[in-house]
PDB file of C-alpha atoms in Angstrom:
ATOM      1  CA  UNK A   1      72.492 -60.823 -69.267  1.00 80.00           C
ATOM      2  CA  UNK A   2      73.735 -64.157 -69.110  1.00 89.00           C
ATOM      3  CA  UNK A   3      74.217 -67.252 -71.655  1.00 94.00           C
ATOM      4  CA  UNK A   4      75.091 -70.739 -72.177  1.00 96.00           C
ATOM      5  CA  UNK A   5      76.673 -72.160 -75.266  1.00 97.00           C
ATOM      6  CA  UNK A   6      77.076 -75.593 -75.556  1.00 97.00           C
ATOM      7  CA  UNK A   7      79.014 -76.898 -78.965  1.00 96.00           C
ATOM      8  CA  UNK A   8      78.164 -80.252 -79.615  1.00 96.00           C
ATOM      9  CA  UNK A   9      74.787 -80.831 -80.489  1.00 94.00           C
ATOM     10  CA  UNK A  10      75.688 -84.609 -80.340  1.00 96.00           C
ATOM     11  CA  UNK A  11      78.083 -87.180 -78.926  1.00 96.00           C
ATOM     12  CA  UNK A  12      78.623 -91.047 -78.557  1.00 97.00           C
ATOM     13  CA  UNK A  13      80.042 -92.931 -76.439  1.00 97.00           C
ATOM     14  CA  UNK A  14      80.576 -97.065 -76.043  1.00 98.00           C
ATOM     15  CA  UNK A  15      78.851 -98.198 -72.991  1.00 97.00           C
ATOM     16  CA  UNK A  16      81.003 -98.273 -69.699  1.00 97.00           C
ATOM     17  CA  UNK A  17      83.349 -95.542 -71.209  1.00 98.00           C
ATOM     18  CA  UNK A  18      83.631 -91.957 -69.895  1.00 98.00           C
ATOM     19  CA  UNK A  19      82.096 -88.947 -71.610  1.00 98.00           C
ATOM     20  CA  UNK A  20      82.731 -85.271 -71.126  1.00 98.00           C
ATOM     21  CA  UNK A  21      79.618 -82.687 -72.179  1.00 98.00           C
ATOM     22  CA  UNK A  22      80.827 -79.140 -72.606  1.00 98.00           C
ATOM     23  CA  UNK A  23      79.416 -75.865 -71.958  1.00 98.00           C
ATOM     24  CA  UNK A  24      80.382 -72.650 -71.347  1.00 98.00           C
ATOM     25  CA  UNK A  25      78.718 -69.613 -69.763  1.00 97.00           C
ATOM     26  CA  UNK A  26      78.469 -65.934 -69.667  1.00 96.00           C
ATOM     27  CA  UNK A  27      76.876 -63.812 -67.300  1.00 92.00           C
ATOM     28  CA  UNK A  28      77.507 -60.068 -65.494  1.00 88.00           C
ATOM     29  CA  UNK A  29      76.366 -61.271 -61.716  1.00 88.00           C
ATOM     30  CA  UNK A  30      79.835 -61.376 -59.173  1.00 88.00           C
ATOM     31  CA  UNK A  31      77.917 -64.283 -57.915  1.00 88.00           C
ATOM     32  CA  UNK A  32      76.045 -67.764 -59.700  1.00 91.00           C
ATOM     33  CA  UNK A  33      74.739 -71.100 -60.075  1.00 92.00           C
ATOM     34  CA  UNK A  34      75.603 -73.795 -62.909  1.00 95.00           C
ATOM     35  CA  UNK A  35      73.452 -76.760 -63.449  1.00 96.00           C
ATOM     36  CA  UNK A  36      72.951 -79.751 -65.392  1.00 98.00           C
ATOM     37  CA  UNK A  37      69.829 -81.129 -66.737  1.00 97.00           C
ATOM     38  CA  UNK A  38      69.204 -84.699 -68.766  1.00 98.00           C
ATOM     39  CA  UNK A  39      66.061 -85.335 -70.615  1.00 96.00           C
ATOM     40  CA  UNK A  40      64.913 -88.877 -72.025  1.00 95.00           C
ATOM     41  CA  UNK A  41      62.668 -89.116 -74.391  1.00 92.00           C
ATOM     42  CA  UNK A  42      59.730 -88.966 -72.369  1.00 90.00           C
ATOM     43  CA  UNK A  43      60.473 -85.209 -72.435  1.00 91.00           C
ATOM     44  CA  UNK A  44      60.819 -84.967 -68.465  1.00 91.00           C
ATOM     45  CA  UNK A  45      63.569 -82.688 -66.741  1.00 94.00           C
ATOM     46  CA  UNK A  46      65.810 -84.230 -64.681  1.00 95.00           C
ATOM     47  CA  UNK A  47      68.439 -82.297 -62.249  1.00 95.00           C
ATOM     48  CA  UNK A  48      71.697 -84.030 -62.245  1.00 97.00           C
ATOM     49  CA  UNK A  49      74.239 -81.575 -60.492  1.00 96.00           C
ATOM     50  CA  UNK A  50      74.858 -78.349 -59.255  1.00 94.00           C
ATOM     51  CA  UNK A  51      77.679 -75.999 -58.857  1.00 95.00           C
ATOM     52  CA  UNK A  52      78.019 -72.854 -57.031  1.00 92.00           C
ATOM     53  CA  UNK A  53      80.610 -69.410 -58.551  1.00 92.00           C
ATOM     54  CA  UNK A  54      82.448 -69.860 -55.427  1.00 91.00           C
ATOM     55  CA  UNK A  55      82.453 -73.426 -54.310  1.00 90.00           C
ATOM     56  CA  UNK A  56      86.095 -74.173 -53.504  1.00 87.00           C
ATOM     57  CA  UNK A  57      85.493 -77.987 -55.114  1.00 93.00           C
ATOM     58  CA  UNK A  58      84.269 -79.351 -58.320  1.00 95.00           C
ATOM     59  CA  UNK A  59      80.969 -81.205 -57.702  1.00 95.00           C
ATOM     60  CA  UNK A  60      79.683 -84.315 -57.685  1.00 96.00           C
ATOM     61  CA  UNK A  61      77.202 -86.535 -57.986  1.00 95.00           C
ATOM     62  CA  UNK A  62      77.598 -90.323 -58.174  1.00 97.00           C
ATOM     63  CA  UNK A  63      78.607 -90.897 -61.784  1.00 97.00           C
ATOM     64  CA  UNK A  64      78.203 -87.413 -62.590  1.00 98.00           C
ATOM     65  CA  UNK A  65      81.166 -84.813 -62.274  1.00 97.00           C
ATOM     66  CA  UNK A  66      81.399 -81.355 -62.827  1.00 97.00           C
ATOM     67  CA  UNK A  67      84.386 -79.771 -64.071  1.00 97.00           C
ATOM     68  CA  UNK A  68      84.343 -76.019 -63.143  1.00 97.00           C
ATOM     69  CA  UNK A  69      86.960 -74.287 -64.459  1.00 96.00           C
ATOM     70  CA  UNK A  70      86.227 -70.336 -63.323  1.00 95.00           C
ATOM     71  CA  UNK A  71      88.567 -68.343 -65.272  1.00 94.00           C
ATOM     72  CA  UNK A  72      87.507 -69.770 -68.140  1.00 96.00           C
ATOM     73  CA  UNK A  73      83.830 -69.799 -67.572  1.00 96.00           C
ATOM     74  CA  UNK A  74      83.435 -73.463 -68.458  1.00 97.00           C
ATOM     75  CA  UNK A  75      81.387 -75.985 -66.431  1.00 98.00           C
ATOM     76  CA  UNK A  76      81.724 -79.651 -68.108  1.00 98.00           C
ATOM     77  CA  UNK A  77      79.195 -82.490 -67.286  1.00 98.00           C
ATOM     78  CA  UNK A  78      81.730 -85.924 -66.559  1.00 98.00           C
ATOM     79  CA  UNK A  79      79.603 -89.239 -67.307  1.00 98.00           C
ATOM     80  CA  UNK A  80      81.922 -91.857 -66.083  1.00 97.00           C
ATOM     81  CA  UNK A  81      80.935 -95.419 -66.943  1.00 96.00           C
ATOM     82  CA  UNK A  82      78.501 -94.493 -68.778  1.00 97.00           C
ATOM     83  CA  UNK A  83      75.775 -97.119 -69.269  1.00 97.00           C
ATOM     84  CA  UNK A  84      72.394 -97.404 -72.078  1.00 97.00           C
ATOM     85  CA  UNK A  85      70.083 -95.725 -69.762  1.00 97.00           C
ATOM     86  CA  UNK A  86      72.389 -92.404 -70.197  1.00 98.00           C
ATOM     87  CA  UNK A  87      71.179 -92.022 -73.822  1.00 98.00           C
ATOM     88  CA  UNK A  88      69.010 -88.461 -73.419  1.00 97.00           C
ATOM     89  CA  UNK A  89      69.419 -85.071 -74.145  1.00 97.00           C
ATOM     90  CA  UNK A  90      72.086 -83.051 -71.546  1.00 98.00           C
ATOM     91  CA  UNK A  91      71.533 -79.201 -70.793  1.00 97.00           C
ATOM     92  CA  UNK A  92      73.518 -77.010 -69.194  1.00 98.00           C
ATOM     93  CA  UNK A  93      71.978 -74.018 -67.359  1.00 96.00           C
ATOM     94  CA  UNK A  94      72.902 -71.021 -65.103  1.00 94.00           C
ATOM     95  CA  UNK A  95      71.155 -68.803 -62.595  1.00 90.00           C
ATOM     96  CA  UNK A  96      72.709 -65.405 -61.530  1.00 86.00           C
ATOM     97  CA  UNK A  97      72.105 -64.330 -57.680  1.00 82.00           C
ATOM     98  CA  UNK A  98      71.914 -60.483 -58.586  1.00 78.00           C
ATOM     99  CA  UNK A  99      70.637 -59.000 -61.397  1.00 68.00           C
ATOM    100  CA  UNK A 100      69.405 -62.550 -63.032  1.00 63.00           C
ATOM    101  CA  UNK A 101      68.158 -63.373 -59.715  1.00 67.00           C
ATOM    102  CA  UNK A 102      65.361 -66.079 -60.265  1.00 71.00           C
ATOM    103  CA  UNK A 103      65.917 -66.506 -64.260  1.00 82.00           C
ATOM    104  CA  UNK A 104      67.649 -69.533 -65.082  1.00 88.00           C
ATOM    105  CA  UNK A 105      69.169 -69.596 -68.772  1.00 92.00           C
ATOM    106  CA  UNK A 106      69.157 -73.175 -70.442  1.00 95.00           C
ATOM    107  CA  UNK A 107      71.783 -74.057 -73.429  1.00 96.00           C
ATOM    108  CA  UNK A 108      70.656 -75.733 -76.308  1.00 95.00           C
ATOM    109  CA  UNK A 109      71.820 -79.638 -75.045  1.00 96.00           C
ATOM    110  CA  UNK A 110      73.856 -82.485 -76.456  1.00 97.00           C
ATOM    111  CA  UNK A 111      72.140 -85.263 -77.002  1.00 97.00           C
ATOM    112  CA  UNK A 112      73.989 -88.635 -76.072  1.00 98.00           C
ATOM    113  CA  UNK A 113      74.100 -91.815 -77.708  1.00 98.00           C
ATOM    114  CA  UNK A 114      75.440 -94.840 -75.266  1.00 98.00           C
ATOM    115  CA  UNK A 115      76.764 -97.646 -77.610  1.00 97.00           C
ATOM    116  CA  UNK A 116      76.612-101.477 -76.625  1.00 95.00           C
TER     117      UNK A 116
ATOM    118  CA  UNK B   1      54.407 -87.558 -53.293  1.00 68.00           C
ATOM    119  CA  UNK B   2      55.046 -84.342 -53.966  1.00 74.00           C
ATOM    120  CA  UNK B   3      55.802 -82.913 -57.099  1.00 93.00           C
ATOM    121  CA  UNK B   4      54.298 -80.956 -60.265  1.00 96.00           C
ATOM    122  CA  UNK B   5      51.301 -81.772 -62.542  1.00 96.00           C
ATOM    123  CA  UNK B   6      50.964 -80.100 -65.612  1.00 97.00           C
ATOM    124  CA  UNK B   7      48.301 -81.313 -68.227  1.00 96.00           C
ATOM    125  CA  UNK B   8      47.077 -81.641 -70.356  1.00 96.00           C
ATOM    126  CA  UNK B   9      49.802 -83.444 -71.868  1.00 95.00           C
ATOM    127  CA  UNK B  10      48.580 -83.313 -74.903  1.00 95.00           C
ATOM    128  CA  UNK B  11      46.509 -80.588 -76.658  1.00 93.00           C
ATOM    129  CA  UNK B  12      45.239 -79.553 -80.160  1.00 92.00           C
ATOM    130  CA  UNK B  13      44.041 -75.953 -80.921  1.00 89.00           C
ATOM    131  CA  UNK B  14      42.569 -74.200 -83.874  1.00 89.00           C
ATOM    132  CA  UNK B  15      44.314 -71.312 -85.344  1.00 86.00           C
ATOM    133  CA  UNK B  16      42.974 -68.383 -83.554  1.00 86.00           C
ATOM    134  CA  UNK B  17      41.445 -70.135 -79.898  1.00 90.00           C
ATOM    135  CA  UNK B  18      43.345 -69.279 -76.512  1.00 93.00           C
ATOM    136  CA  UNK B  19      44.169 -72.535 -74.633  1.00 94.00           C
ATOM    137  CA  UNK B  20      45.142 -72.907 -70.599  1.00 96.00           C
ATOM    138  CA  UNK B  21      47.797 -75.286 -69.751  1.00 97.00           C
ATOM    139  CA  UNK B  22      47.494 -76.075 -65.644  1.00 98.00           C
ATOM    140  CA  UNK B  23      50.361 -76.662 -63.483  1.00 98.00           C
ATOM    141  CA  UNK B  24      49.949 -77.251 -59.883  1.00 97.00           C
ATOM    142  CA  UNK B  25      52.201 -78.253 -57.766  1.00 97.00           C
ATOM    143  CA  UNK B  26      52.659 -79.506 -54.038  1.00 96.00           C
ATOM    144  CA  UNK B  27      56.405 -78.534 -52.903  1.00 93.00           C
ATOM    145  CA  UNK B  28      55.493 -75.873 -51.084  1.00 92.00           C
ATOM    146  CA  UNK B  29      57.607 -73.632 -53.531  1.00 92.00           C
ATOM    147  CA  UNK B  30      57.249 -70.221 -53.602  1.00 90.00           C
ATOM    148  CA  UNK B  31      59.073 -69.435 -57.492  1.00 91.00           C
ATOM    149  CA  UNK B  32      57.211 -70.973 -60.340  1.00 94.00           C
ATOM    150  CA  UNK B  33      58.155 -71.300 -64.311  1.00 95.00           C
ATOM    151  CA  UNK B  34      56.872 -71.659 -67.343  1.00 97.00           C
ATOM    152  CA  UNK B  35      59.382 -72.459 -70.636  1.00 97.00           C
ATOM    153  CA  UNK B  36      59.116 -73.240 -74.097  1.00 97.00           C
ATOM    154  CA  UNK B  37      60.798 -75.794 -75.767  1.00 96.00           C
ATOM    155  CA  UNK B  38      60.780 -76.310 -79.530  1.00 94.00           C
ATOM    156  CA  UNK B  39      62.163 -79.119 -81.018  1.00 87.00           C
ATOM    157  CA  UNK B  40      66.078 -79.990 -80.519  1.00 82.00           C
ATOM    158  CA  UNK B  41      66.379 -76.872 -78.779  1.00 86.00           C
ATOM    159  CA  UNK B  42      66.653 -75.787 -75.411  1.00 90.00           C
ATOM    160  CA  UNK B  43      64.422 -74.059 -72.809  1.00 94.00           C
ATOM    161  CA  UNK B  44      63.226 -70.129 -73.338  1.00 95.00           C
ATOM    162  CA  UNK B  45      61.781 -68.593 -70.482  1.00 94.00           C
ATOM    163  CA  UNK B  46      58.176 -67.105 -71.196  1.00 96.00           C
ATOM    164  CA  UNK B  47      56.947 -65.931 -67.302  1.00 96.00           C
ATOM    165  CA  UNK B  48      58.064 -66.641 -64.139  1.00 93.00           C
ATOM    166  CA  UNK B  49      56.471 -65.550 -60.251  1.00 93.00           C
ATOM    167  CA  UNK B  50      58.624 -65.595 -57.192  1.00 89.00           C
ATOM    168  CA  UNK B  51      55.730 -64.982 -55.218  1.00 90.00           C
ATOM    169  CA  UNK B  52      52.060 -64.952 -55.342  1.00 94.00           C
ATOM    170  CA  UNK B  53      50.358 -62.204 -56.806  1.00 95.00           C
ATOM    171  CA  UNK B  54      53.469 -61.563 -58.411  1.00 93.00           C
ATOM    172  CA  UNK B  55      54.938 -62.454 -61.725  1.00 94.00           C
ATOM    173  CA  UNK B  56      57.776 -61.383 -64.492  1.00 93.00           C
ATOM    174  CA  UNK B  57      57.943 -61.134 -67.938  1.00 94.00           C
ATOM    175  CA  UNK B  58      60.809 -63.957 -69.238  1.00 92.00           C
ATOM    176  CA  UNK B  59      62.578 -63.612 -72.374  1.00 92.00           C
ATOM    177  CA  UNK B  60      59.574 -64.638 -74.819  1.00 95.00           C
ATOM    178  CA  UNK B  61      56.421 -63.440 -73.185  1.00 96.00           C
ATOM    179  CA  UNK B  62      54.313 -61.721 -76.088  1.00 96.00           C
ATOM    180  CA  UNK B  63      51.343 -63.850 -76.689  1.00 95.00           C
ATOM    181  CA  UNK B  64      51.375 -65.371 -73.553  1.00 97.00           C
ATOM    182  CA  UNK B  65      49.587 -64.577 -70.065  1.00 97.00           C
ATOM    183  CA  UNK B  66      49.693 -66.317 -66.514  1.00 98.00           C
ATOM    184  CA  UNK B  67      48.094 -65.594 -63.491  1.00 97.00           C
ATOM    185  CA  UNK B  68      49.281 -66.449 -59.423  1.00 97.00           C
ATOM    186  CA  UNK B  69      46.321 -67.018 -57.164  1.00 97.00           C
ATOM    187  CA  UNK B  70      47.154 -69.537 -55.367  1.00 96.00           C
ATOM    188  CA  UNK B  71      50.910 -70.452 -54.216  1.00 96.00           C
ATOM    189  CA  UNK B  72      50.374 -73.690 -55.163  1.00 97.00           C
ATOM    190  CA  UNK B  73      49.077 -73.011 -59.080  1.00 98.00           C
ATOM    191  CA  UNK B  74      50.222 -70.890 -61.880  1.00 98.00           C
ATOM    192  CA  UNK B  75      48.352 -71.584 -65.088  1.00 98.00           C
ATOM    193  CA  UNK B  76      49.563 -70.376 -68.500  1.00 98.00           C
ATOM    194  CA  UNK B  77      47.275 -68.803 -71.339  1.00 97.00           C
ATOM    195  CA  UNK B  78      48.753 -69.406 -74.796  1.00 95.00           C
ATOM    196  CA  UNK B  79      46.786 -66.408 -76.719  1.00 93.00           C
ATOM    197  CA  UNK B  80      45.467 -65.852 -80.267  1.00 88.00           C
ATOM    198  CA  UNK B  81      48.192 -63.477 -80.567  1.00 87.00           C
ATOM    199  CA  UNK B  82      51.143 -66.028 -80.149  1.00 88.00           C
ATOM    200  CA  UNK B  83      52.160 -66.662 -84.222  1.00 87.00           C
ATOM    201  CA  UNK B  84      54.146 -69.962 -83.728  1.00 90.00           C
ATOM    202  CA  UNK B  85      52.612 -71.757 -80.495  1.00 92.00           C
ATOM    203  CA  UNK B  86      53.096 -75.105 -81.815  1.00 94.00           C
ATOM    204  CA  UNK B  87      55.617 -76.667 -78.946  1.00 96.00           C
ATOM    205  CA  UNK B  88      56.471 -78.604 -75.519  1.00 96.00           C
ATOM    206  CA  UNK B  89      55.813 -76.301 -72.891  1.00 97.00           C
ATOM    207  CA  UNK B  90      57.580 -77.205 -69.967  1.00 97.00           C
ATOM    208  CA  UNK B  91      56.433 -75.601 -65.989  1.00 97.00           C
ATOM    209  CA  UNK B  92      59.325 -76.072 -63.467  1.00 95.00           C
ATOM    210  CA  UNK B  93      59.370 -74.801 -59.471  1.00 94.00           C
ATOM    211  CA  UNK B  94      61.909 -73.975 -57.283  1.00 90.00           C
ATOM    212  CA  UNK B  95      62.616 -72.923 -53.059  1.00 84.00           C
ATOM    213  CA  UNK B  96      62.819 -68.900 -53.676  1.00 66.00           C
ATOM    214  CA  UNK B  97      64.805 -68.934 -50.292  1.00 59.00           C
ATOM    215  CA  UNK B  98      67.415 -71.355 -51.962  1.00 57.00           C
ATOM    216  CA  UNK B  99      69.331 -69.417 -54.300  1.00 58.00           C
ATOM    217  CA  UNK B 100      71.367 -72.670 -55.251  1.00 68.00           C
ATOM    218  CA  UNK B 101      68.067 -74.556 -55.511  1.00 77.00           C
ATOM    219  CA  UNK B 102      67.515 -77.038 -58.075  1.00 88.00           C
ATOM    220  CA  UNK B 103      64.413 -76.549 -60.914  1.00 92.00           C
ATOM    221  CA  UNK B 104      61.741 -79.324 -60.053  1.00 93.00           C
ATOM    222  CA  UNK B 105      59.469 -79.756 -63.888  1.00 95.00           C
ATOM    223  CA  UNK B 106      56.543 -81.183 -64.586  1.00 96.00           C
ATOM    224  CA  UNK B 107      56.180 -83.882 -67.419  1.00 95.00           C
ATOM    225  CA  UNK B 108      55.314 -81.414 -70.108  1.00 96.00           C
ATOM    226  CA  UNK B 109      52.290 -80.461 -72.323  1.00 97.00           C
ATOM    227  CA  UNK B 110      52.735 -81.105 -75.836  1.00 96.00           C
ATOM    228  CA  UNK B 111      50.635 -78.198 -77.880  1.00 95.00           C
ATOM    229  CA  UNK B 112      49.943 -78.734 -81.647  1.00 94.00           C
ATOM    230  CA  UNK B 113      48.152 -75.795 -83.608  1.00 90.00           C
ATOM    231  CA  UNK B 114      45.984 -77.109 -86.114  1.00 85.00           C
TER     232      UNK B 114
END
């Protein structure tokens, strides 16, 4: 089984500021994937960054940052400078490569406010 | 350009009808999705197919059905027997021979039970 808990169902932040989304995971496979996800309004899915179990580095992405801390199974989205257009809804997911092999497990998202 | 196209994106249904929400898409993926999203909450998986001819039961199937034809389609069947099937359904693709491969979603189809 695996499972994503993320503990802030909502943050601000004042435009041009940086902003740190939590999550944390749990999950039996030896081996995974972590993900984040933003959704506007418009309800779309967007992939922002990945990070693999055993990737030596944290990962990023322009802007975006991931903040993988193994031992204890957290994987925190980093906004820096953040800017209006970042106002959506943020989801963290996982995908084992064993036993949860093509299942990907979605938290329940933070939704982000961007203040002028 | 390639992508995924789910519609409708809106749909009304009577207590008691079966609807089909279409998703097609033209990535060339082999792994298709379907999830459920009710409102502020994340994604639940209801089916998923790594392959055609082939699909899995995800975490919330009862009262759902899907079929795999074609590689590039994989329709879902909200049934009569589904109690609560007011929400955004959301169907997402993905490489199958990219374990680290990203989801790729379609805009959504917003179902409202009358």
């Amino acid at each position: 089984a695996q499972k994503i808990t993320q503990t802030q169902p909502g943050m601000f932040v004042q435009e041009k500021e940086a902003v740190t989304l939590d999550c944390t995971y749990d999950t039996s496979d030896p081996s995974y994937g972590l993900f984040w996800y933003k959704q506007p309004s418009s309800g779309e899915m967007i992939f922002l960054i990945y990070q693999g179990s055993y990737d030596q580095q944290n990962a990023t992405e322009g802007r975006y940052s991931l903040n993988f801390q193994k031992a204890r199974k957290s994987a925190n989205l980093v906004i820096s400078a953040s800017q209006l257009g970042d106002s959506a809804m943020y989801f963290c997911a996982m995908r084992g490569f064993r036993t949860n092999a093509g299942k990907s497990t979605f938290g329940d998202g933070t939704t982000l406010t961007v203040k002028p | 350009d390639g992508g995924i196209t789910q519609s409708p994106k809106y749909l009304f249904r009577k207590e008691g009808q079966n609807v089909t929400l279409s998703c097609e898409q033209n990535l060339n993926h082999d792994a298709m999705y379907w999830y459920r999203q009710d409102p502020g909450q994340g994604l639940r998986l209801i089916y998923y197919s790594q392959i055609v001819n082939d699909f899995q039961k995800g975490d919330i199937a009862e009262g759902y059905s899907v079929s795999r034809e074609k590689k590039e389609s994989f329709p879902l069947t909200v049934t009569s027997a589904q109690k609560n099937p007011t929400a955004f359904y959301l169907c997402a693709s993905s490489a199958r021979d990219r374990d680290t491969g990203e989801l790729f979603f379609g805009e959504g189809s917003r179902l409202t039970v009358l």
